[in-house]
Amino acid sequence: MSVLQNQFHYKKPLWRRKVEQMLELYPIYKQALSQHCESLLVPPLRERVDGGSKESTTEQIVMRRAAKQRIVDQIEGALSVLTAEEKEVIELTYWPVKMSVKGVCNQLTISERKYYRLKKAGISKMAFALLLK
């Protein structure tokens, strides 16, 4: 990048990048939580004795699952503070697959300007709800 191009390069704030990352991971975590976790029902035959971790495999799985559930709950709580329009823009933009701006605008019959305004407001409200801003 030349010096002139670098001056005008916009970098998203950290709080916005974190919210967007959480929105992208949400369906993955949701799916992982909904799947039957067979490894919790069948304990391992033996635990590692050569070091590694102090927790058993089952404890590690439960802790990872609880962390994913916490993130899912946080995102769902943050989504609940959005207006219907903001929520619809966020959902269409990120789930089930990332949709283009034009695709979302066509589906909702809104202008690109309104799309960006609603998305920005929604992500900002979510950041406040998630205590990131």
Short mmCIF file of C-alpha atoms in Angstrom, two decimals:
data_model
loop_
_atom_site.label_atom_id
_atom_site.label_comp_id
_atom_site.label_asym_id
_atom_site.label_seq_id
_atom_site.Cartn_x
_atom_site.Cartn_y
_atom_site.Cartn_z
CA MET A 1 0.00 0.00 0.00
CA SER A 2 1.27 3.45 -0.79
CA VAL A 3 1.44 6.14 1.87
CA LEU A 4 -1.59 7.91 0.37
CA GLN A 5 -3.72 4.74 0.39
CA ASN A 6 -2.62 3.93 3.94
CA GLN A 7 -3.91 7.30 5.21
CA PHE A 8 -7.46 6.44 4.23
CA HIS A 9 -7.46 2.80 5.33
CA TYR A 10 -10.25 2.30 7.87
CA LYS A 11 -9.64 -0.15 10.69
CA LYS A 12 -12.69 -1.33 12.60
CA PRO A 13 -12.63 -0.75 16.36
CA LEU A 14 -11.73 -3.77 18.47
CA TRP A 15 -15.19 -3.97 20.08
CA ARG A 16 -16.81 -4.15 16.63
CA ARG A 17 -14.44 -6.89 15.44
CA LYS A 18 -15.17 -8.91 18.61
CA VAL A 19 -18.94 -8.63 18.14
CA GLU A 20 -18.64 -9.65 14.48
CA GLN A 21 -16.43 -12.60 15.42
CA MET A 22 -18.97 -13.73 18.03
CA LEU A 23 -21.76 -13.44 15.46
CA GLU A 24 -19.79 -15.59 13.02
CA LEU A 25 -19.07 -18.25 15.67
CA TYR A 26 -22.62 -18.29 17.07
CA PRO A 27 -24.11 -20.89 14.67
CA ILE A 28 -21.07 -23.15 15.12
CA TYR A 29 -21.38 -23.06 18.91
CA LYS A 30 -25.16 -23.49 18.73
CA GLN A 31 -24.78 -26.57 16.53
CA ALA A 32 -22.05 -28.04 18.75
CA LEU A 33 -24.28 -27.64 21.81
CA SER A 34 -27.27 -29.24 20.13
CA GLN A 35 -25.37 -32.35 19.07
CA HIS A 36 -25.52 -35.34 21.35
CA CYS A 37 -22.28 -35.43 23.32
CA GLU A 38 -21.49 -39.14 23.46
CA SER A 39 -18.10 -38.58 25.03
CA LEU A 40 -19.84 -37.40 28.21
CA LEU A 41 -21.82 -40.61 28.47
CA VAL A 42 -18.90 -42.96 27.88
CA PRO A 43 -15.95 -42.21 30.17
CA PRO A 44 -12.45 -42.75 28.82
CA LEU A 45 -10.88 -46.14 29.54
CA ARG A 46 -7.94 -44.56 31.29
CA GLU A 47 -6.67 -41.13 32.09
CA ARG A 48 -3.28 -39.89 30.98
CA VAL A 49 -0.61 -40.36 33.62
CA ASP A 50 2.23 -38.63 31.79
CA GLY A 51 1.18 -35.09 32.65
CA GLY A 52 -0.98 -32.99 30.44
CA SER A 53 -3.96 -31.70 32.35
CA LYS A 54 -5.11 -32.03 35.93
CA GLU A 55 -8.77 -32.38 34.90
CA SER A 56 -10.20 -35.57 33.51
CA THR A 57 -11.29 -35.71 29.88
CA THR A 58 -14.93 -35.52 30.94
CA GLU A 59 -14.26 -32.41 33.03
CA GLN A 60 -12.49 -30.76 30.09
CA ILE A 61 -15.43 -31.50 27.79
CA VAL A 62 -17.92 -30.13 30.33
CA MET A 63 -15.84 -26.97 30.80
CA ARG A 64 -15.56 -26.37 27.03
CA ARG A 65 -19.28 -27.00 26.64
CA ALA A 66 -20.07 -24.56 29.46
CA ALA A 67 -17.87 -21.89 27.84
CA LYS A 68 -19.70 -22.33 24.51
CA GLN A 69 -23.07 -22.19 26.28
CA ARG A 70 -22.01 -18.97 28.03
CA ILE A 71 -21.10 -17.37 24.68
CA VAL A 72 -24.40 -18.50 23.09
CA ASP A 73 -26.34 -17.07 26.06
CA GLN A 74 -24.41 -13.77 25.85
CA ILE A 75 -25.13 -13.41 22.13
CA GLU A 76 -28.81 -14.24 22.57
CA GLY A 77 -29.05 -11.72 25.40
CA ALA A 78 -27.35 -9.06 23.28
CA LEU A 79 -29.69 -9.79 20.36
CA SER A 80 -32.69 -9.24 22.63
CA VAL A 81 -31.88 -5.51 23.00
CA LEU A 82 -32.06 -4.87 19.24
CA THR A 83 -35.05 -3.50 17.37
CA ALA A 84 -36.80 -5.89 15.00
CA GLU A 85 -35.18 -4.23 11.96
CA GLU A 86 -31.67 -4.30 13.47
CA LYS A 87 -32.06 -7.93 14.47
CA GLU A 88 -33.29 -8.90 11.01
CA VAL A 89 -30.31 -7.17 9.35
CA ILE A 90 -27.84 -8.87 11.72
CA GLU A 91 -29.44 -12.31 11.27
CA LEU A 92 -29.57 -12.09 7.47
CA THR A 93 -26.02 -10.75 7.30
CA TYR A 94 -24.41 -13.50 9.40
CA TRP A 95 -26.71 -16.56 9.43
CA PRO A 96 -27.08 -19.23 8.14
CA VAL A 97 -24.39 -18.14 5.69
CA LYS A 98 -22.94 -14.70 5.22
CA MET A 99 -25.19 -12.86 2.78
CA SER A 100 -24.01 -9.94 0.64
CA VAL A 101 -25.10 -6.40 1.42
CA LYS A 102 -27.11 -6.25 -1.82
CA GLY A 103 -28.74 -9.59 -1.01
CA VAL A 104 -29.87 -8.39 2.42
CA CYS A 105 -31.06 -5.07 0.98
CA ASN A 106 -33.06 -6.82 -1.74
CA GLN A 107 -34.63 -9.26 0.70
CA LEU A 108 -35.63 -6.51 3.16
CA THR A 109 -36.35 -3.94 0.43
CA ILE A 110 -34.18 -1.30 2.08
CA SER A 111 -31.44 0.97 0.75
CA GLU A 112 -27.76 0.24 1.35
CA ARG A 113 -27.55 3.40 3.44
CA LYS A 114 -30.31 2.14 5.74
CA TYR A 115 -28.66 -1.30 5.86
CA TYR A 116 -25.36 0.15 7.08
CA ARG A 117 -27.14 2.41 9.58
CA LEU A 118 -29.13 -0.52 11.04
CA LYS A 119 -26.11 -2.84 11.11
CA LYS A 120 -23.92 -0.22 12.81
CA ALA A 121 -26.60 0.54 15.41
CA GLY A 122 -27.21 -3.17 16.04
CA ILE A 123 -23.55 -4.03 16.49
CA SER A 124 -23.06 -1.00 18.73
CA LYS A 125 -25.99 -2.00 20.96
CA MET A 126 -24.70 -5.57 21.11
CA ALA A 127 -21.26 -4.31 22.13
CA PHE A 128 -22.83 -2.36 25.01
CA ALA A 129 -24.87 -5.40 26.06
CA LEU A 130 -21.74 -7.59 25.93
CA LEU A 131 -19.77 -4.96 27.90
CA LEU A 132 -17.28 -4.54 25.05
CA LYS A 133 -17.91 -0.83 24.56
#
